[in-house]
Each structure stands twice: as C-alpha cells, then as structure tokens.
Tab-separated table of C-alpha atoms in Angstrom:
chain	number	residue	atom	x	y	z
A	1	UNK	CA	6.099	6.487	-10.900
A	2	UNK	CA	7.739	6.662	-7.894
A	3	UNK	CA	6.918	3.277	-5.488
A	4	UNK	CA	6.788	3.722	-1.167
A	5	UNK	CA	6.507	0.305	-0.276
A	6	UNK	CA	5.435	-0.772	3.229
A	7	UNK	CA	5.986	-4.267	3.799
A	8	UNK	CA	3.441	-4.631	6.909
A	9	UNK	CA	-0.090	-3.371	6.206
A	10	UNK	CA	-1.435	-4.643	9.102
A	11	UNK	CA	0.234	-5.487	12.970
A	12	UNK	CA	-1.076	-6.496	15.986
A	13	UNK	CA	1.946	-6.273	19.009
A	14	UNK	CA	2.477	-6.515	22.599
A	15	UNK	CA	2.686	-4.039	25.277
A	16	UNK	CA	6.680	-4.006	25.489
A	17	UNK	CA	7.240	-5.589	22.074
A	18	UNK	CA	9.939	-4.215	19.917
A	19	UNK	CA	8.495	-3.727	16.620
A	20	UNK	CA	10.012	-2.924	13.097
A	21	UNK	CA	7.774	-1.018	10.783
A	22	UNK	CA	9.869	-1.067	7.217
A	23	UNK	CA	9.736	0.926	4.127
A	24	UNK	CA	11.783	0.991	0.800
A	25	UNK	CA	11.139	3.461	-1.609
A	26	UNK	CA	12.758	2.874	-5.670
A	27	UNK	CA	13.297	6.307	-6.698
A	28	UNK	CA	16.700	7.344	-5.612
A	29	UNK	CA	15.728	9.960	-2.992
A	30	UNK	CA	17.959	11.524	-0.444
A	31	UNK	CA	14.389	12.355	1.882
A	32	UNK	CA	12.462	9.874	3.502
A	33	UNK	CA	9.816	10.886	5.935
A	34	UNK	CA	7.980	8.672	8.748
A	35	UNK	CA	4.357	10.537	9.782
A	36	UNK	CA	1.703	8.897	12.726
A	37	UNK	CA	-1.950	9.595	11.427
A	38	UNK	CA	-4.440	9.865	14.369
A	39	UNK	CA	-8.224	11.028	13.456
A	40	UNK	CA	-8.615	14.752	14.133
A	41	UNK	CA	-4.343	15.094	14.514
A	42	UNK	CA	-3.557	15.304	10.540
A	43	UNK	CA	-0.309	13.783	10.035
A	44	UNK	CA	2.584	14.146	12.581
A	45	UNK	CA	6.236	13.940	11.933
A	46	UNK	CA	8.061	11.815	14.039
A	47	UNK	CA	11.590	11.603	12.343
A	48	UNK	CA	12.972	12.235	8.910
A	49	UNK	CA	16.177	11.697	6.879
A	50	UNK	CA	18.058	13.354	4.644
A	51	UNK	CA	20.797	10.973	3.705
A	52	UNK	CA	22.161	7.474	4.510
A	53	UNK	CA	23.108	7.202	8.135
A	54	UNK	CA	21.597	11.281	8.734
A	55	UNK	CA	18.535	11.827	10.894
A	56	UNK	CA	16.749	14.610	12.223
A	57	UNK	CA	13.689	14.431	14.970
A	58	UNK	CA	10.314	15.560	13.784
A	59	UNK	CA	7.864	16.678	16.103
A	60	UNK	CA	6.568	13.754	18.010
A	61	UNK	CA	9.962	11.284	18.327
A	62	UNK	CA	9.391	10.415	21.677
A	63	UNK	CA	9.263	6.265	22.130
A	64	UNK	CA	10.702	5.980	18.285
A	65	UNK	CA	13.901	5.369	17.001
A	66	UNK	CA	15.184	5.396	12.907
A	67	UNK	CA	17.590	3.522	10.882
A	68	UNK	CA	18.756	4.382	7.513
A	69	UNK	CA	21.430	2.047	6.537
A	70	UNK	CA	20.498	1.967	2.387
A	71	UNK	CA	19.407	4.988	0.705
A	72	UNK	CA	16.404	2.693	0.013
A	73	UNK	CA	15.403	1.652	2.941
A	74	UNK	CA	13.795	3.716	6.478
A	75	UNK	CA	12.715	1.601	9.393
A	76	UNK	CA	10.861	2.752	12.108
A	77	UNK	CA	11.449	1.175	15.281
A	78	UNK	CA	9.633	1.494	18.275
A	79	UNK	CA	11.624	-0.345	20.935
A	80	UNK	CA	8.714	-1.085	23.921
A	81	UNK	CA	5.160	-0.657	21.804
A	82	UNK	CA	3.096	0.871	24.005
A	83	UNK	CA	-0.892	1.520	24.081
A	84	UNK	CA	-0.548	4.891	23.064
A	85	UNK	CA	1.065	3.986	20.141
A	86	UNK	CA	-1.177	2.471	18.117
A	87	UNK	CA	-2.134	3.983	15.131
A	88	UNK	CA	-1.620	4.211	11.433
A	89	UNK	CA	2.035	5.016	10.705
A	90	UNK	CA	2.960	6.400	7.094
A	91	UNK	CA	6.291	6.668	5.276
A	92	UNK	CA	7.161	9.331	2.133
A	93	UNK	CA	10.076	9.976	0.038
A	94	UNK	CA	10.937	13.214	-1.582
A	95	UNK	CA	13.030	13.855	-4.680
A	96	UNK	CA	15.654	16.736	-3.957
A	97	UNK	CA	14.276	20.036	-4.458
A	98	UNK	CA	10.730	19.119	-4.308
A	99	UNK	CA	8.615	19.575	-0.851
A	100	UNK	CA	6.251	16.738	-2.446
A	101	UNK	CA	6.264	13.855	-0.469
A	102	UNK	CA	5.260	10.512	-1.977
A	103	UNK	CA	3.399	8.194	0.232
A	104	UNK	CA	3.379	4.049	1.089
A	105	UNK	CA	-0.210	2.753	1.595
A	106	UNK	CA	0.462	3.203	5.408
A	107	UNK	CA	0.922	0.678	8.646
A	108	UNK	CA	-1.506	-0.173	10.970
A	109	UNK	CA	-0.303	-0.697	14.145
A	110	UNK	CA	-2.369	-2.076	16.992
A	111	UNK	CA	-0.899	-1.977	20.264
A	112	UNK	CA	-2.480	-4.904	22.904
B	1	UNK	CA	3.353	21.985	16.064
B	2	UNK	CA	0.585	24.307	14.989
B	3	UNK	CA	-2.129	22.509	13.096
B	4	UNK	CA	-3.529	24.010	10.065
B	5	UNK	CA	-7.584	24.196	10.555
B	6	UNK	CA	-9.553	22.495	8.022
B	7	UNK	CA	-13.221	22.222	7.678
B	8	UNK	CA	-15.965	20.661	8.049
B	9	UNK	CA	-14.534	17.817	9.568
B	10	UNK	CA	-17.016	15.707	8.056
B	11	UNK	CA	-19.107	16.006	4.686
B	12	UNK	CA	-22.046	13.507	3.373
B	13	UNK	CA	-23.553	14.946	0.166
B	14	UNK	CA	-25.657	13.574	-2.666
B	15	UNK	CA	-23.835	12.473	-5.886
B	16	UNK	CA	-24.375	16.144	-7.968
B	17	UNK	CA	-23.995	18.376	-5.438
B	18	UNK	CA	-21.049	21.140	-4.679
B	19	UNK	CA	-18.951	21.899	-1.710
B	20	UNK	CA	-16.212	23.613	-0.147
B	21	UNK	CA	-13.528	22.535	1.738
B	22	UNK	CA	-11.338	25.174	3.830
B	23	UNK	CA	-8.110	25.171	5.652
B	24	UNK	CA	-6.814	27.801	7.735
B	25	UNK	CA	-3.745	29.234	9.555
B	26	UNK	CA	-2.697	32.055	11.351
B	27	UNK	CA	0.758	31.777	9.687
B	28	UNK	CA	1.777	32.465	6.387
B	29	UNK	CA	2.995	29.477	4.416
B	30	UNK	CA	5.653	29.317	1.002
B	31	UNK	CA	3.380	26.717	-0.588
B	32	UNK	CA	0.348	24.947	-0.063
B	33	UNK	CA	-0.391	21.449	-0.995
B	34	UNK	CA	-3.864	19.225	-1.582
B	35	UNK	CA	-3.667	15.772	-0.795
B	36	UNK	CA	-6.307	13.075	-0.933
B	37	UNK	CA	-6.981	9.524	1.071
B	38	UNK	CA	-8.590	6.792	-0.005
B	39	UNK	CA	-9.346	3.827	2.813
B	40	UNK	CA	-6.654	1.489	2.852
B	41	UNK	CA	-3.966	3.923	1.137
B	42	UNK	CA	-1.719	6.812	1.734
B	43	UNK	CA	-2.324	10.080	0.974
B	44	UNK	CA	-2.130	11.479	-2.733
B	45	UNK	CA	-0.861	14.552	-4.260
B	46	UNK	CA	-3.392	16.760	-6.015
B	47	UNK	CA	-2.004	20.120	-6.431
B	48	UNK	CA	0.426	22.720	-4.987
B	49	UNK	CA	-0.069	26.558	-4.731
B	50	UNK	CA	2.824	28.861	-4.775
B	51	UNK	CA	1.279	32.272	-5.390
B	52	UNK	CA	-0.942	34.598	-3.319
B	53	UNK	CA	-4.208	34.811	-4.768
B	54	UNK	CA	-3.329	31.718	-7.405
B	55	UNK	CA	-6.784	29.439	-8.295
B	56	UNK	CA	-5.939	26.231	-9.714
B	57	UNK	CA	-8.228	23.948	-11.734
B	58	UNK	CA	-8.429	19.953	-11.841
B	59	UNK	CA	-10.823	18.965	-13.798
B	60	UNK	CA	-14.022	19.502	-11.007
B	61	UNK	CA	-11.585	20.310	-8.772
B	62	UNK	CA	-10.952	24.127	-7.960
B	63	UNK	CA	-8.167	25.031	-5.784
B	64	UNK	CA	-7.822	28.588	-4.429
B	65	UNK	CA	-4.641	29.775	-2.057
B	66	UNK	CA	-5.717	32.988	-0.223
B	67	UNK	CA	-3.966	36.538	-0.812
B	68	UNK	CA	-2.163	36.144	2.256
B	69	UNK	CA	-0.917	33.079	2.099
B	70	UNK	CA	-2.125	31.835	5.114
B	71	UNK	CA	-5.474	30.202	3.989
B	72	UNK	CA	-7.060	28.080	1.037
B	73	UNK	CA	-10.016	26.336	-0.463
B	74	UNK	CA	-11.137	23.499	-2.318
B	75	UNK	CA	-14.273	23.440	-4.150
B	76	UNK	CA	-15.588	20.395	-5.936
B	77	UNK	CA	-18.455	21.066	-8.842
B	78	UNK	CA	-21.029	18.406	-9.398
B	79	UNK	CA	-19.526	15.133	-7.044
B	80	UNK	CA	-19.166	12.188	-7.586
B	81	UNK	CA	-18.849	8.872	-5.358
B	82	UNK	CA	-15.003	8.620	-6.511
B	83	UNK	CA	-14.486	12.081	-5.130
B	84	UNK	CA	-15.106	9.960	-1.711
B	85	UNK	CA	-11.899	10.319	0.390
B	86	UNK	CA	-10.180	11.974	3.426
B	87	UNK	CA	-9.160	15.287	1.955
B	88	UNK	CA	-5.687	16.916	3.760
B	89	UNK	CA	-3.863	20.261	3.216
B	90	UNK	CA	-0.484	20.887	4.116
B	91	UNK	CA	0.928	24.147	4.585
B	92	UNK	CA	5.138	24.517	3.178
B	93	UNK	CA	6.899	26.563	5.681
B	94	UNK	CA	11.261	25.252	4.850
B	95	UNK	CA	12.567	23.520	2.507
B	96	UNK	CA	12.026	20.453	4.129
B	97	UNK	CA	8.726	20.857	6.873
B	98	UNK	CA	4.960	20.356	5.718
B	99	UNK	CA	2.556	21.426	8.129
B	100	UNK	CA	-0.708	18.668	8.262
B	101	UNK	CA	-4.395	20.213	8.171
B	102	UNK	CA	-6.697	17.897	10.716
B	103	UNK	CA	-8.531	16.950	7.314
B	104	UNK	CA	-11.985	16.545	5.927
B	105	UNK	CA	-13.699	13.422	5.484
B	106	UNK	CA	-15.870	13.356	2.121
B	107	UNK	CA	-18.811	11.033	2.057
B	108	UNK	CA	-20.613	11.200	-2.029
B	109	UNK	CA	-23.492	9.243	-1.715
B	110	UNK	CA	-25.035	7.536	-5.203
C-alpha cells in the first residue's frame, strides 16, 4: 500500500512564524498534492507538483509557498502563519495516470 | 473554484437504518470519486464512477453517478457505527484537478 506520511500531526505557531508542514510519500509518484480542509469548504488546493523541482498553484496559494527537492518529499511552507491560516492541512500522492489521490493522516495547524 | 453540493450536511441515525447521501453540480464531470474520513485521518478512497448512469456496489454501500454526469448518490443499507465518518465526493474534471464536495458528516448511533 501506498504510505503519505506527515511528520507533524499536531502544531501550535505564532502569528508571523515561519512554519514547515512536511510530507514524504514511498510510492514513486511524480504527483503530490497539498489540500486546506475547513468545515463546510471541502478540500481546497493550494499547490501541487508534478515532478522534482515543478510546481503549479492550486486554487487558494496565497500566503503558501512549496518545495520539492526529492521526488519523495513536498513541504509546505507558510512563511508568516497567520490567524487565518489555521486549519487542517492534507497532503496526497498520485501514481501517473490515475486521478486517485492517496492521503497522509493530515496536519493540524493552529495559528496563535 | 466551484464547490460540488453535497447533502445533508449532517446525519445522526440509529444503527439499522438507511440513508442517502447526494452531491451535486451544475457541471458535468469525467469521473466521480467517494471518499471517506475518519477523525484523526485523511480521507479514503471508496469508489470511482466513470460512466453516465453507472451504480456501483460495496458491500452496503451503493454508489450511483447520474445520467448526466453532473450528479451522484450514496446510499448505505442497514448502518452501522463503523459507517461513522465525514463522507466527501469529488468531481474529475482534467487529468490532474478533483473538485471537493462540502461533505456529509455521518453520525451511526448503537
């Protein structure tokens, strides 16, 4: 089975903290996804990337910023946390071919 | 980003009973997917629908994707407190963009 691993479960930041959220996924896939769950909002795409060093801007990228260094690895970075940004934050891979998305167990991000 | 509509919002039943979950679009979608949410985890794949029309079964589980394409159901027969989750759909529209439903919030009570 494919593994999405998110290192931080839970954090608790700043206002004006730079904070790393940090996912590795073990399956070899080109797509990795990074989606902000709100209640009522579903799941929103903030950025995706199809490749080491490649990125594309979801729908909601505003305030975020992606690295993809390793084909395994997609950080998240929001570089001055704000209020409005807390919420759960999820990460998926996708094999090539396949508009499945494999999920981590998600990154809850509270925003003081 | 247009959200697909999904409802009720929010569902407590009695362990036994049915109910039906919808999600609907004005737009017509490739694919439609079913995910589900337990607390604490991210979502889960259940089932994709390609075809107009197509009904799907998972063991209580029935999935339907509308002739159009734009609209789909999920029916669960007899449930049970492990069917307990936040329930999403998610609409295909390229080869790469899923579309989120707001999602349904299942409460099976013993």
């Amino acid at each position: 089975d494919v593994k999405v691993t998110q290192s931080s479960r839970y954090l608790v930041k700043r206002t004006g903290e730079k904070v790393f959220l940090e996912c590795v996924q073990d399956m070899d896939h080109e797509n990795m996804f990074w989606y902000r769950q709100d209640p009522g909002l579903g799941l929103r795409l903030i950025y995706f990337s199809y490749d080491v060093k490649m990125k594309e801007k979801g729908d909601i990228p505003e305030g975020y910023s992606v690295s993809r260094e390793k084909k395994e690895r997609f950080s998240l970075i929001l570089e001055s946390a704000s209020t409005n940004q807390t919420s759960m934050y999820l990460c998926a891979s996708r094999p090539p071919g396949a508009n499945v998305l494999t999920f981590g167990a998600g990154s809850r991000l509270t925003v003081l | 980003t247009q959200l697909l509509e999904q409802s009720p919002q929010f569902l407590s039943i009695q362990e036994g009973e049915n109910l039906t979950v919808y999600c609907n679009s004005s737009s017509v979608f490739s694919s439609l997917q079913w995910y589900r949410q337990e607390p604490g985890e991210g979502p889960v794949l259940l089932v994709t629908v390609v075809t107009g029309g197509e009904v799907k079964k998972l063991k209580r589980l029935t999935f339907q994707f509308g002739d159009a394409r734009k609209d789909s159901s999920l029916h669960i027969t007899a449930a049970q407190p492990g069917d307990t989750g936040l329930y999403l759909c998610a609409g295909a529209r390229s080869s790469y963009k899923l579309i989120f439903g707001s999602g349904t919030r299942l409460l099976v009570r013993p």
